[in-house]
JSON list of C-alpha atoms in Angstrom, two decimals:
[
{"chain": "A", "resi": 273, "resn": "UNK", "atom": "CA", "xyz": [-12.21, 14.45, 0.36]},
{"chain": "A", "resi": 274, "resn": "UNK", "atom": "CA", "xyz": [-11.43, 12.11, 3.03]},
{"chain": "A", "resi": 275, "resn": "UNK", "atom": "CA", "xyz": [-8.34, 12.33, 4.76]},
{"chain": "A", "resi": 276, "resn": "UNK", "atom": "CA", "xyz": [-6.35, 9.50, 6.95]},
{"chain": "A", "resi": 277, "resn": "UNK", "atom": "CA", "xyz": [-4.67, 11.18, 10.08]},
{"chain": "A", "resi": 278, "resn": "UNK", "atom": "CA", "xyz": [-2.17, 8.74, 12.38]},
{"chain": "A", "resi": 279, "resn": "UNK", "atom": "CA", "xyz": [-0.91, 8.59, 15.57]},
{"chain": "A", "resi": 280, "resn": "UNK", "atom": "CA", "xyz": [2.29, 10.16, 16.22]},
{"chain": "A", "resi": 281, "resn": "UNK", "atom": "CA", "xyz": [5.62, 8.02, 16.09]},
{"chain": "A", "resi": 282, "resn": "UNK", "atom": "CA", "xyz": [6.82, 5.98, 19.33]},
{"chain": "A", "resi": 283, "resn": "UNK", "atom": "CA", "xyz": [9.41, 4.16, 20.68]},
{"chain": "A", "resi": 284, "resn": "UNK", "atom": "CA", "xyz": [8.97, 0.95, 22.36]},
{"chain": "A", "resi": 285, "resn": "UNK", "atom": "CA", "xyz": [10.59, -1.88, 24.16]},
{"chain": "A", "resi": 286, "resn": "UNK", "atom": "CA", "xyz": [11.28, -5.65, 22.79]},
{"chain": "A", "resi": 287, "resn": "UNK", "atom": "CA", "xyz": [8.59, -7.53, 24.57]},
{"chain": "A", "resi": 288, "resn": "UNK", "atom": "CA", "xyz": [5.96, -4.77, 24.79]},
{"chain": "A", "resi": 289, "resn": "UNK", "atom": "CA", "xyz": [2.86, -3.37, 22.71]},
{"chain": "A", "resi": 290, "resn": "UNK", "atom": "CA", "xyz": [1.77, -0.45, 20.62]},
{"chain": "A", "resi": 291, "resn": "UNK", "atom": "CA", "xyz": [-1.24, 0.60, 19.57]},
{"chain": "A", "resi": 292, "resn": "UNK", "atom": "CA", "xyz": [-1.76, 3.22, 16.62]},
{"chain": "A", "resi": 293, "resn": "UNK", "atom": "CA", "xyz": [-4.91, 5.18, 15.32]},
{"chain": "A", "resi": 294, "resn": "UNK", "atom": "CA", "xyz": [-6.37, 6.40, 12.69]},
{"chain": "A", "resi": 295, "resn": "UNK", "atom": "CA", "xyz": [-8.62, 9.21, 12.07]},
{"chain": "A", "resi": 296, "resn": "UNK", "atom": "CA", "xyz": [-10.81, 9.51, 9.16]},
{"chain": "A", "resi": 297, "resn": "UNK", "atom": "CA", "xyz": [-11.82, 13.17, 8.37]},
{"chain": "A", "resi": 298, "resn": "UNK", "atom": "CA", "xyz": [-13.84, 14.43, 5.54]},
{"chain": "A", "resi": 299, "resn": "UNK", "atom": "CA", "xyz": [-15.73, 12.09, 4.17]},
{"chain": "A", "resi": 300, "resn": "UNK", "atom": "CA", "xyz": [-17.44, 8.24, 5.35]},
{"chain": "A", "resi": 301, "resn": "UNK", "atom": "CA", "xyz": [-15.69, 6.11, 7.02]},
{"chain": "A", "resi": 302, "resn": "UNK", "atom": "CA", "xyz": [-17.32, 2.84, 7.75]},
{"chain": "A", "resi": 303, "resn": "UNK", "atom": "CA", "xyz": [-18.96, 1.90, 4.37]},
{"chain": "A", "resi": 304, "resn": "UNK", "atom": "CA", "xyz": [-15.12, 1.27, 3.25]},
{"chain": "A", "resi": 305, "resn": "UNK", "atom": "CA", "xyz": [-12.68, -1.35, 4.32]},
{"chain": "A", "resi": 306, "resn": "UNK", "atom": "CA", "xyz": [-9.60, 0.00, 6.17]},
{"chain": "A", "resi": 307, "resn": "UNK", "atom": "CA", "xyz": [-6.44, -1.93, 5.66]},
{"chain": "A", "resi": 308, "resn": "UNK", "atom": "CA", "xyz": [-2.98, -1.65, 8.03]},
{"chain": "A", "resi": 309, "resn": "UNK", "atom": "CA", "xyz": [0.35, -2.05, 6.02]},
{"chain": "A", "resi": 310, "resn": "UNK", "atom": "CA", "xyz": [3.89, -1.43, 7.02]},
{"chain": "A", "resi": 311, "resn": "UNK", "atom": "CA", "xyz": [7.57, -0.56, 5.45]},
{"chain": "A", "resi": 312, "resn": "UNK", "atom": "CA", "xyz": [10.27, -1.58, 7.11]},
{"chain": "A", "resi": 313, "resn": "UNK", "atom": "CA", "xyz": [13.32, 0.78, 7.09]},
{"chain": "A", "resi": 314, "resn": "UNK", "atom": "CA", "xyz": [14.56, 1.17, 2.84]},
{"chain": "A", "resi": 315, "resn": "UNK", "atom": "CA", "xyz": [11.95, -2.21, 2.20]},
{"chain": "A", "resi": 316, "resn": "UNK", "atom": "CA", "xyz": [9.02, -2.69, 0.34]},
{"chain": "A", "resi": 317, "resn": "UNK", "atom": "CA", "xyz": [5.27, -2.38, 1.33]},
{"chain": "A", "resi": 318, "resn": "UNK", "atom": "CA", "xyz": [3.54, -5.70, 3.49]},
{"chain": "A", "resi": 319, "resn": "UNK", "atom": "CA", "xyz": [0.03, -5.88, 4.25]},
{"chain": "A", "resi": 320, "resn": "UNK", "atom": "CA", "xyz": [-0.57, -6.63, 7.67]},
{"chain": "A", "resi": 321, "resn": "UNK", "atom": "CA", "xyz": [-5.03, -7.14, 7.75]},
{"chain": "A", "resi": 322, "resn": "UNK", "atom": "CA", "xyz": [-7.63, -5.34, 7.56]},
{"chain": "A", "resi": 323, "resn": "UNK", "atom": "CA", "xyz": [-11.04, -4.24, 9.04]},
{"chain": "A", "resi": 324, "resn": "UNK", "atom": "CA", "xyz": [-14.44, -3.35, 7.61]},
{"chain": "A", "resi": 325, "resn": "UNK", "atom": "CA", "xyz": [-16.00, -0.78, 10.15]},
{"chain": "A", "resi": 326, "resn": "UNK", "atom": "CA", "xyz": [-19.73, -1.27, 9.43]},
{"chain": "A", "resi": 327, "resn": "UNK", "atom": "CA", "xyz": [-19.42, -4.66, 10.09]},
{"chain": "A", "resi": 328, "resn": "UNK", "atom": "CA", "xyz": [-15.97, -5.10, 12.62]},
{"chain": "A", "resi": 329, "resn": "UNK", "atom": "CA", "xyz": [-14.55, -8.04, 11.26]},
{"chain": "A", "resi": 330, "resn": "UNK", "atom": "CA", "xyz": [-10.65, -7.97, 10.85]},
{"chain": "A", "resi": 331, "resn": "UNK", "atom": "CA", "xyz": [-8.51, -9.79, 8.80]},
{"chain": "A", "resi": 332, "resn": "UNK", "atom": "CA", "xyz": [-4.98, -10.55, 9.33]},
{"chain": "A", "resi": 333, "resn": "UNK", "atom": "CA", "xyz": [-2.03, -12.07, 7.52]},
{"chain": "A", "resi": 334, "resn": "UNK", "atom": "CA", "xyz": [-0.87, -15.45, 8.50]},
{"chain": "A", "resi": 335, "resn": "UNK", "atom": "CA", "xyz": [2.39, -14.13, 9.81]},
{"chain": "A", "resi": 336, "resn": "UNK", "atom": "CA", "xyz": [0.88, -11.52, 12.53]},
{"chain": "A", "resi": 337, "resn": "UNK", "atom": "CA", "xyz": [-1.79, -14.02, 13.59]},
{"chain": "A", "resi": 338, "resn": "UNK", "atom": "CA", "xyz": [-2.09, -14.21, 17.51]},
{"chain": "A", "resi": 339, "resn": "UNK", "atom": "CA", "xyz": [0.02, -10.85, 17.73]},
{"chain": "A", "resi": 340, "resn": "UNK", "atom": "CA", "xyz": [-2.34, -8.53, 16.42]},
{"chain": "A", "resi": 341, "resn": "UNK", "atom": "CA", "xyz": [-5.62, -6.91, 17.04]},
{"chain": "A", "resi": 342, "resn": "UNK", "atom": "CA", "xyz": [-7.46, -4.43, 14.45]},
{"chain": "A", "resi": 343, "resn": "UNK", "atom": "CA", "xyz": [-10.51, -2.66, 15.19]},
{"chain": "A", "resi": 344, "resn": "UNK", "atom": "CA", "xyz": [-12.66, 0.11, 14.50]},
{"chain": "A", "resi": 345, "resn": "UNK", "atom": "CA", "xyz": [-15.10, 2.41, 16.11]},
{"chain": "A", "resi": 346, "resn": "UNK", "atom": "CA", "xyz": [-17.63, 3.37, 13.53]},
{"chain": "A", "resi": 347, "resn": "UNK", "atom": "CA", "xyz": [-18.90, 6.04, 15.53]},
{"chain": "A", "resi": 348, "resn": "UNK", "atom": "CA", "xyz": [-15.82, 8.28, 15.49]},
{"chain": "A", "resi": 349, "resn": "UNK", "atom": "CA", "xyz": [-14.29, 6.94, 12.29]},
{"chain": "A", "resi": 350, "resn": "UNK", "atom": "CA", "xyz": [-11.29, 5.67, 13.83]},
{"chain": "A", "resi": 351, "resn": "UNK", "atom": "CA", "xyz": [-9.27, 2.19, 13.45]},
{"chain": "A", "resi": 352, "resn": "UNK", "atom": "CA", "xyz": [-6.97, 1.03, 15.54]},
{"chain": "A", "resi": 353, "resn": "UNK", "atom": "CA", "xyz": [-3.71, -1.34, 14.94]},
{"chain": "A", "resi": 354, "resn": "UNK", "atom": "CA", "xyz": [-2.54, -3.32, 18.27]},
{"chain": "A", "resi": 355, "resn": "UNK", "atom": "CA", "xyz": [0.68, -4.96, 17.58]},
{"chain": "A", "resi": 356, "resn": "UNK", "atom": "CA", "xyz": [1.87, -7.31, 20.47]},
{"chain": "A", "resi": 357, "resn": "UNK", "atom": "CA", "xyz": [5.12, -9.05, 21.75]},
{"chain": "A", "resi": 358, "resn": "UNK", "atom": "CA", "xyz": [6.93, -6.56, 19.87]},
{"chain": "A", "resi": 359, "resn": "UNK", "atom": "CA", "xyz": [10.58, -7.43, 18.08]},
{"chain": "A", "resi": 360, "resn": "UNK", "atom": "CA", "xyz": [13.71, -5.51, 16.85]},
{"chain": "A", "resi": 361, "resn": "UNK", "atom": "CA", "xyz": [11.83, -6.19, 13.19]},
{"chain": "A", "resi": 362, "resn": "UNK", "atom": "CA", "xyz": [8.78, -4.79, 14.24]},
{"chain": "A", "resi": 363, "resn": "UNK", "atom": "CA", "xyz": [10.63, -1.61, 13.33]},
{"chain": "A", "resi": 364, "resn": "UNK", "atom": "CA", "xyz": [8.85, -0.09, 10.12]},
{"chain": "A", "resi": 365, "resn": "UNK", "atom": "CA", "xyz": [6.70, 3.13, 9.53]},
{"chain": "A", "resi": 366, "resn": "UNK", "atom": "CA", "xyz": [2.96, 1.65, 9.82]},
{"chain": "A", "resi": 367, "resn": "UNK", "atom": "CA", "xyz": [0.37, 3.04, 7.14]},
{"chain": "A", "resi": 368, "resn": "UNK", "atom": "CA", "xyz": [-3.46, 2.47, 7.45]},
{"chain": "A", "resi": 369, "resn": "UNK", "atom": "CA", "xyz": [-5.25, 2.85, 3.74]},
{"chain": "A", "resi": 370, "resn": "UNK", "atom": "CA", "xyz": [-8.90, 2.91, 2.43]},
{"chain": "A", "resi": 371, "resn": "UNK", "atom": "CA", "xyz": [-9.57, 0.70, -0.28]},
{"chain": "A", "resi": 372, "resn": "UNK", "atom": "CA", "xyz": [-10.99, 2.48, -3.02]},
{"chain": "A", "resi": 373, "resn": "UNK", "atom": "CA", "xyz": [-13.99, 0.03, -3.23]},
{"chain": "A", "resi": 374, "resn": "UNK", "atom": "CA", "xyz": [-15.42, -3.46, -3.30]},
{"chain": "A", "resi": 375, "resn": "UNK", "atom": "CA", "xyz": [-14.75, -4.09, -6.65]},
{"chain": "A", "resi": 376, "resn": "UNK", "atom": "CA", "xyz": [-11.40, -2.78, -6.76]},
{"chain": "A", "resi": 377, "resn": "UNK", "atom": "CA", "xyz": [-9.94, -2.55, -3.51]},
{"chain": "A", "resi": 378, "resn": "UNK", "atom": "CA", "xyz": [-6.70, -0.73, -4.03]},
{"chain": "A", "resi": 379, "resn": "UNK", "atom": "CA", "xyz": [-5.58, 1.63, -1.92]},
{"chain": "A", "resi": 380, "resn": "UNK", "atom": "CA", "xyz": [-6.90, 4.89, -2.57]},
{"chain": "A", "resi": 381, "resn": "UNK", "atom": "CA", "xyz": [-6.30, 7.09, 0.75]},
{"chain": "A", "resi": 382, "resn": "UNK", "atom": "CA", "xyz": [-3.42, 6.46, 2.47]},
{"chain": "A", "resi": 383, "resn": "UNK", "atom": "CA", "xyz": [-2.94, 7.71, 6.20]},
{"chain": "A", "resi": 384, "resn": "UNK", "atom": "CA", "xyz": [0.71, 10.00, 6.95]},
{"chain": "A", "resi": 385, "resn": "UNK", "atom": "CA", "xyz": [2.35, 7.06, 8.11]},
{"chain": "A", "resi": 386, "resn": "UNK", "atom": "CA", "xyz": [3.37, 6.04, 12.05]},
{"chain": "A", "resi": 387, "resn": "UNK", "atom": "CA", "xyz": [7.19, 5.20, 12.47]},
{"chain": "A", "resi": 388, "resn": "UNK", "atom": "CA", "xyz": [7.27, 2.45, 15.50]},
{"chain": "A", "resi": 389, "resn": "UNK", "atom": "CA", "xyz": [11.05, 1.87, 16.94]},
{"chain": "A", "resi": 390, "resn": "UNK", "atom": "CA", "xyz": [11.49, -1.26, 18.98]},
{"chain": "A", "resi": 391, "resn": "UNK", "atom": "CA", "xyz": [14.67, -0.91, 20.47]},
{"chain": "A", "resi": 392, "resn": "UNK", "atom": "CA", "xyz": [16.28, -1.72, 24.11]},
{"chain": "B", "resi": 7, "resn": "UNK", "atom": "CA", "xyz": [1.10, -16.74, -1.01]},
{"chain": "B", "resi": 8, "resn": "UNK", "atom": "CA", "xyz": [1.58, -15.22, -4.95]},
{"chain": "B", "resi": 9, "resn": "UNK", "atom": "CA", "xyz": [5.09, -13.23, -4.78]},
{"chain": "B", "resi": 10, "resn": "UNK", "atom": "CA", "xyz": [5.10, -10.29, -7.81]},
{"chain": "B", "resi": 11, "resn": "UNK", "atom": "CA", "xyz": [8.46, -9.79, -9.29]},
{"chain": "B", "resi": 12, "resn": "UNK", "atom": "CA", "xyz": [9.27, -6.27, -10.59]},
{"chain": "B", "resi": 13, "resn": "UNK", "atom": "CA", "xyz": [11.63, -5.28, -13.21]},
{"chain": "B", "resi": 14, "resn": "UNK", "atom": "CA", "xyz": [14.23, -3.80, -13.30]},
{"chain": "B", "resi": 15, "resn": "UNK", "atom": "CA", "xyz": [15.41, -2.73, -10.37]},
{"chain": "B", "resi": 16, "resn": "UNK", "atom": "CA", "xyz": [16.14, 0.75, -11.08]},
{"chain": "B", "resi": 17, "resn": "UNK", "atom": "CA", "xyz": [15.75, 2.76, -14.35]},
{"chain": "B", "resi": 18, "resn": "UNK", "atom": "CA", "xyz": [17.39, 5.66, -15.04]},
{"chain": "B", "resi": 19, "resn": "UNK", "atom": "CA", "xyz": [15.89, 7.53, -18.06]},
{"chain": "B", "resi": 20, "resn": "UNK", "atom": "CA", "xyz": [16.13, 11.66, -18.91]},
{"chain": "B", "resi": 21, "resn": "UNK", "atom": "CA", "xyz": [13.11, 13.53, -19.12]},
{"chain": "B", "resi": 22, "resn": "UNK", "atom": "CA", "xyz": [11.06, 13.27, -21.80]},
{"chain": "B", "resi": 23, "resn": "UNK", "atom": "CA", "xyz": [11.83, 9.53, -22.44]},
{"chain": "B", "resi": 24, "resn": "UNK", "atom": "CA", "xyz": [9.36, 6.49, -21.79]},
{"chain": "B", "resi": 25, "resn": "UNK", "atom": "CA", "xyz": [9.91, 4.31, -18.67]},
{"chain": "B", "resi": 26, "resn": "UNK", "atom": "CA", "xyz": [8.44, 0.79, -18.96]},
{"chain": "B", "resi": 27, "resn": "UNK", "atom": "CA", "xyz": [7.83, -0.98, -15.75]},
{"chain": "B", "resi": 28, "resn": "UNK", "atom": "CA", "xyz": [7.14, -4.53, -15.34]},
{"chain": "B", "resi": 29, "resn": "UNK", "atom": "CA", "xyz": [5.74, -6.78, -12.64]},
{"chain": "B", "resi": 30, "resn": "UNK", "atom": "CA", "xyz": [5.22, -10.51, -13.02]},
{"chain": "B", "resi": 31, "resn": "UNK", "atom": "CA", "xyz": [3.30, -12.74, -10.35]},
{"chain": "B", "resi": 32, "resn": "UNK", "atom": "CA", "xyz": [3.77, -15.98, -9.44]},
{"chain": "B", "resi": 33, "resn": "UNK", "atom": "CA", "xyz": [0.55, -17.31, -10.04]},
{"chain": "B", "resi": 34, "resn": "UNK", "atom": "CA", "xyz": [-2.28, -16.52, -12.19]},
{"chain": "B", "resi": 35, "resn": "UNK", "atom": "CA", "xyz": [-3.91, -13.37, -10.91]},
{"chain": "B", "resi": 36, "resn": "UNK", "atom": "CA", "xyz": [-7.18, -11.78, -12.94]},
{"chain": "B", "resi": 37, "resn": "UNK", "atom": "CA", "xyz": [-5.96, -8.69, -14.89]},
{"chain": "B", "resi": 38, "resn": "UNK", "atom": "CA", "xyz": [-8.28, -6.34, -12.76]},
{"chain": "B", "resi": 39, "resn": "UNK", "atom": "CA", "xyz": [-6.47, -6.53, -9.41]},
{"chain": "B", "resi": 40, "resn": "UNK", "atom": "CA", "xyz": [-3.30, -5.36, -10.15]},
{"chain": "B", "resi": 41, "resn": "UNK", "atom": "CA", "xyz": [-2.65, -2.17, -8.90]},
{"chain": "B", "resi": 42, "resn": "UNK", "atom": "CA", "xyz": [0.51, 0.28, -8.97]},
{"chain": "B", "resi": 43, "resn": "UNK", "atom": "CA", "xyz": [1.62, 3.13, -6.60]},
{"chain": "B", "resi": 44, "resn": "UNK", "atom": "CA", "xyz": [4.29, 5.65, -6.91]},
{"chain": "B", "resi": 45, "resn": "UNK", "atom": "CA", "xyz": [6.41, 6.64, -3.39]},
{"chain": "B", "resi": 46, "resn": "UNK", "atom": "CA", "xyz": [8.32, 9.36, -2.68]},
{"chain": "B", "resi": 47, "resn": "UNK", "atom": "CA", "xyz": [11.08, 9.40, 0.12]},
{"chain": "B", "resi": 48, "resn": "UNK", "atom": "CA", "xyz": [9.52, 10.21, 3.46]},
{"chain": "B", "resi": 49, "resn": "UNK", "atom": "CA", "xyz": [6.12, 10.18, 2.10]},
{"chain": "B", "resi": 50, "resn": "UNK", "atom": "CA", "xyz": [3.27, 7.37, 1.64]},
{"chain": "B", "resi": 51, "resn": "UNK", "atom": "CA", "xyz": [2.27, 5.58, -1.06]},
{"chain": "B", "resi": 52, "resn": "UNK", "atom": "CA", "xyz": [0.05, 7.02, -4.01]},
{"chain": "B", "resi": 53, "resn": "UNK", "atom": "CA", "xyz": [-2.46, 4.70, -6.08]},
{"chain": "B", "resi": 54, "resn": "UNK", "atom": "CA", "xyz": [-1.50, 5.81, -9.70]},
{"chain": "B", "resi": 55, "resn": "UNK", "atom": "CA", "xyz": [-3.11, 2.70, -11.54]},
{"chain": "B", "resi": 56, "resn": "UNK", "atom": "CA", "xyz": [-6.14, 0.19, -10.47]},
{"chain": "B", "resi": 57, "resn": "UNK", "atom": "CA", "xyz": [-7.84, -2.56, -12.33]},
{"chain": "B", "resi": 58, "resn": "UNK", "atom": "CA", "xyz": [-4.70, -2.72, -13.96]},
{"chain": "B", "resi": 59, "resn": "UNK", "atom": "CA", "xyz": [-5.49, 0.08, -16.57]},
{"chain": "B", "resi": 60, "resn": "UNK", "atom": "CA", "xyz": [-7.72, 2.49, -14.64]},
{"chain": "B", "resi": 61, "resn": "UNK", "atom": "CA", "xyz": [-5.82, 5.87, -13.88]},
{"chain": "B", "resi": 62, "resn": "UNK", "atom": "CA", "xyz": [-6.55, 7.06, -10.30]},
{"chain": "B", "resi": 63, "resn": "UNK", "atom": "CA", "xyz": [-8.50, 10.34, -9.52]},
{"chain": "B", "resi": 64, "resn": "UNK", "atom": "CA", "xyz": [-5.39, 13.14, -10.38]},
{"chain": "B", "resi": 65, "resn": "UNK", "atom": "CA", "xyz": [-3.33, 11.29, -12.19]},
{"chain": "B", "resi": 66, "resn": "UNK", "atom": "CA", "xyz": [-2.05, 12.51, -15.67]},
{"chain": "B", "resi": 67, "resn": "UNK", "atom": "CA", "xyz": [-2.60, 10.97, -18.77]},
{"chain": "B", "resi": 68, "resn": "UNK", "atom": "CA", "xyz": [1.23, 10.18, -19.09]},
{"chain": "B", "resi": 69, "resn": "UNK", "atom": "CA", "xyz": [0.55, 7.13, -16.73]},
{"chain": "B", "resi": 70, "resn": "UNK", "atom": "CA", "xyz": [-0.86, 4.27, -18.48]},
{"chain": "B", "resi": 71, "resn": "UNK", "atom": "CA", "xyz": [-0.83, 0.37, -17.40]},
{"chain": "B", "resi": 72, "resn": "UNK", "atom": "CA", "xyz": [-1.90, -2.75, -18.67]},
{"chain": "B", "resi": 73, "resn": "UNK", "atom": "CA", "xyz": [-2.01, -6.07, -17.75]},
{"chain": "B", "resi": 74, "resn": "UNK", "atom": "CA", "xyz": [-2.73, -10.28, -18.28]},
{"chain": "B", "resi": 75, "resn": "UNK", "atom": "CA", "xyz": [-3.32, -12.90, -15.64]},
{"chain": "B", "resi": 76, "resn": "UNK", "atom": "CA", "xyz": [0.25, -12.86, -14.82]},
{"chain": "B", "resi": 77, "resn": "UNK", "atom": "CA", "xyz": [2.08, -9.68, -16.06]},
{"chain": "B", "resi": 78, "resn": "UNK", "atom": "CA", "xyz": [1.28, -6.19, -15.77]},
{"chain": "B", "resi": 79, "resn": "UNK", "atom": "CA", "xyz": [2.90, -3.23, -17.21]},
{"chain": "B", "resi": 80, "resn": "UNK", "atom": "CA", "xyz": [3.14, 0.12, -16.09]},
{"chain": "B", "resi": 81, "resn": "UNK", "atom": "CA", "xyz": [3.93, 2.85, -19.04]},
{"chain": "B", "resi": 82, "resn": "UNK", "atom": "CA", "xyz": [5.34, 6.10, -18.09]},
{"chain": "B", "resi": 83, "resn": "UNK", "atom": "CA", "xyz": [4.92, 8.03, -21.69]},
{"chain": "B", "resi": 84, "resn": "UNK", "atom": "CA", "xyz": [6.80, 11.17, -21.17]},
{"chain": "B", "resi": 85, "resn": "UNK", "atom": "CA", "xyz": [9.21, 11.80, -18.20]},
{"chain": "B", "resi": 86, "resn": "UNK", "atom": "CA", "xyz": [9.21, 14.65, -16.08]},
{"chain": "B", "resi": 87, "resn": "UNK", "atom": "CA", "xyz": [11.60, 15.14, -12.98]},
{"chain": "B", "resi": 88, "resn": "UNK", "atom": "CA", "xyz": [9.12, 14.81, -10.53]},
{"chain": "B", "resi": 89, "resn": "UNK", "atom": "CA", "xyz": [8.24, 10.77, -11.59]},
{"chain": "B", "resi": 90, "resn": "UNK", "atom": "CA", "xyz": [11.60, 10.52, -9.94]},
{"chain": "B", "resi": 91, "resn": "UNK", "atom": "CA", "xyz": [10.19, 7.80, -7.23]},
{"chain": "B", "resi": 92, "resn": "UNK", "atom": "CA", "xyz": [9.99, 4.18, -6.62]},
{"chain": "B", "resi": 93, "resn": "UNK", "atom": "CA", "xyz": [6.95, 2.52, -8.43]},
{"chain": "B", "resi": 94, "resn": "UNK", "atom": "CA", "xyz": [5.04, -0.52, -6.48]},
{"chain": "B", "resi": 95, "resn": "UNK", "atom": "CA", "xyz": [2.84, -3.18, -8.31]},
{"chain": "B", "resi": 96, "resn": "UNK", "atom": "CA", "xyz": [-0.03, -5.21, -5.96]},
{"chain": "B", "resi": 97, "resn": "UNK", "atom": "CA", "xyz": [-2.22, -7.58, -6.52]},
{"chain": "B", "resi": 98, "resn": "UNK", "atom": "CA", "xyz": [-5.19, -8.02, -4.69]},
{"chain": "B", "resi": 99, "resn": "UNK", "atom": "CA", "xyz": [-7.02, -10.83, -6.56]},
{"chain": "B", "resi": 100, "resn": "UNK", "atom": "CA", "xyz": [-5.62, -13.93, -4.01]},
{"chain": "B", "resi": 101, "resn": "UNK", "atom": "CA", "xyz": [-5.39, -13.10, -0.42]},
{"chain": "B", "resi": 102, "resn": "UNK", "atom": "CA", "xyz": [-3.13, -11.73, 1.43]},
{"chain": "B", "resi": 103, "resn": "UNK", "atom": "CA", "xyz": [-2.84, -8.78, -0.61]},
{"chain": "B", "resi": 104, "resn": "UNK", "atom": "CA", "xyz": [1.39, -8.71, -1.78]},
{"chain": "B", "resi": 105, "resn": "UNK", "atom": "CA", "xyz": [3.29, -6.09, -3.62]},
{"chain": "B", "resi": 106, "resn": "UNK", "atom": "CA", "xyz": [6.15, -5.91, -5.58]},
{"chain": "B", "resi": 107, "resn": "UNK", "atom": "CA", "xyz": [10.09, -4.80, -4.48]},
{"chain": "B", "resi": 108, "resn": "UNK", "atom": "CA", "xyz": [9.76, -1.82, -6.32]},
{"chain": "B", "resi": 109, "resn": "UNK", "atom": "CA", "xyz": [10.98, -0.14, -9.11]},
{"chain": "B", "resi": 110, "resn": "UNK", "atom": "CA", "xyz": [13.24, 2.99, -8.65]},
{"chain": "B", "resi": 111, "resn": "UNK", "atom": "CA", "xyz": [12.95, 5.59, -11.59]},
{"chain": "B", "resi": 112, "resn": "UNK", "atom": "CA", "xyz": [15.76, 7.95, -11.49]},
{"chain": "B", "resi": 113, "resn": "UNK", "atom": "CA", "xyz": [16.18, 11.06, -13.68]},
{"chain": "B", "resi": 114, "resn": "UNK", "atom": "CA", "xyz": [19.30, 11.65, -14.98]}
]
């Protein structure tokens, strides 16, 4: 059974970046597409893009185009998040998920979650 | 962007009873790509429902959903104390992927 296994939590500065893994154990990694969500603090759930390893072409949503960066190294089943020009409400805990499959690309496997503080 | 609108807010029911949760999108959106999640405090999401009817791998039979091009339904048949969570719908038929506000179950 596959398992998702993120970076540990950090604290950054307004302006700056942070970048977050995560670790696929257990099972294949690059046949599925990984996705990158976040939850800001007592919100709801908003997708942020996604990344098929096999092929390492990411997707983003419109509102983190030009500030974000997803990739993936195939080879030791890790993705990576890059979040730039970070803000104040950039604050969230940051999830990567598997989708379940092409035809129905929920999210099956979720990773522990990365909490990312932006404060001064 | 299609914006899903979950209701109610928060439902408080006592075990044993039947939770209905509902989840209406702004735009027509096939029935297969709605999907619902359960969260726990301090703990990530977990897929209950995909397809809009398809139970996840674990889940008990007491989970059920359904769904139209616009609406889908999540049934909760008998509650136990541990449903006690806040319930997510998502689409995934129109990029980008959205998701409800969330449903909190409570149990009294």
């Amino acid at each position: 059974q596959v398992q998702l296994v993120q970076s540990g939590a950090d604290v950054k500065k307004p302006g700056s970046s942070v970048k977050i893994s995560c670790k696929a154990s257990g099972g294949t990694f690059s046949n599925y597409a990984i996705n990158w969500l976040r939850q800001a603090p007592g919100q709801g759930l908003q997708w942020i893009g996604d990344i098929t390893p096999n092929f390492g072409i990411a997707n983003y949503a419109q509102m983190f185009q030009g500030t974000i960066t997803i990739t993936a190294d195939a080879s030791t089943g890790t993705a990576y998040m890059e979040l730039r020009s970070l803000r104040s409400e950039d604050t969230a805990v940051y999830y990567c998920a598997r989708e379940l499959s092409v035809h129905y690309p929920a999210f099956d496997v979720w990773g522990q979650g990365t909490l990312v503080t932006v404060s001064s | 962007e299609i914006v899903l609108t979950q209701s109610p807010g928060t439902l408080s029911l006592s075990p044993g009873q039947r939770a209905t949760l509902s989840c209406r999108a702004s735009q027509s959106v096939s029935s297969s790509y709605f999907a619902w999640y359960q969260q726990k405090p301090g703990q990530a999401p977990r897929l209950l429902i995909y397809g809009a009817s398809s139970r996840a791998t674990g889940i008990p039979d007491r989970f059920s959903g359904s769904g139209s091009e616009t609406d889908c339904t999540l049934t909760i048949s008998r509650l136990e104390p541990e449903d006690s969570a806040v319930y997510y719908c998502q689409q995934y038929g129109r990029p980008p992927v959205t998701f409800g506000g969330g449903t909190k179950v409570e149990i009294k």
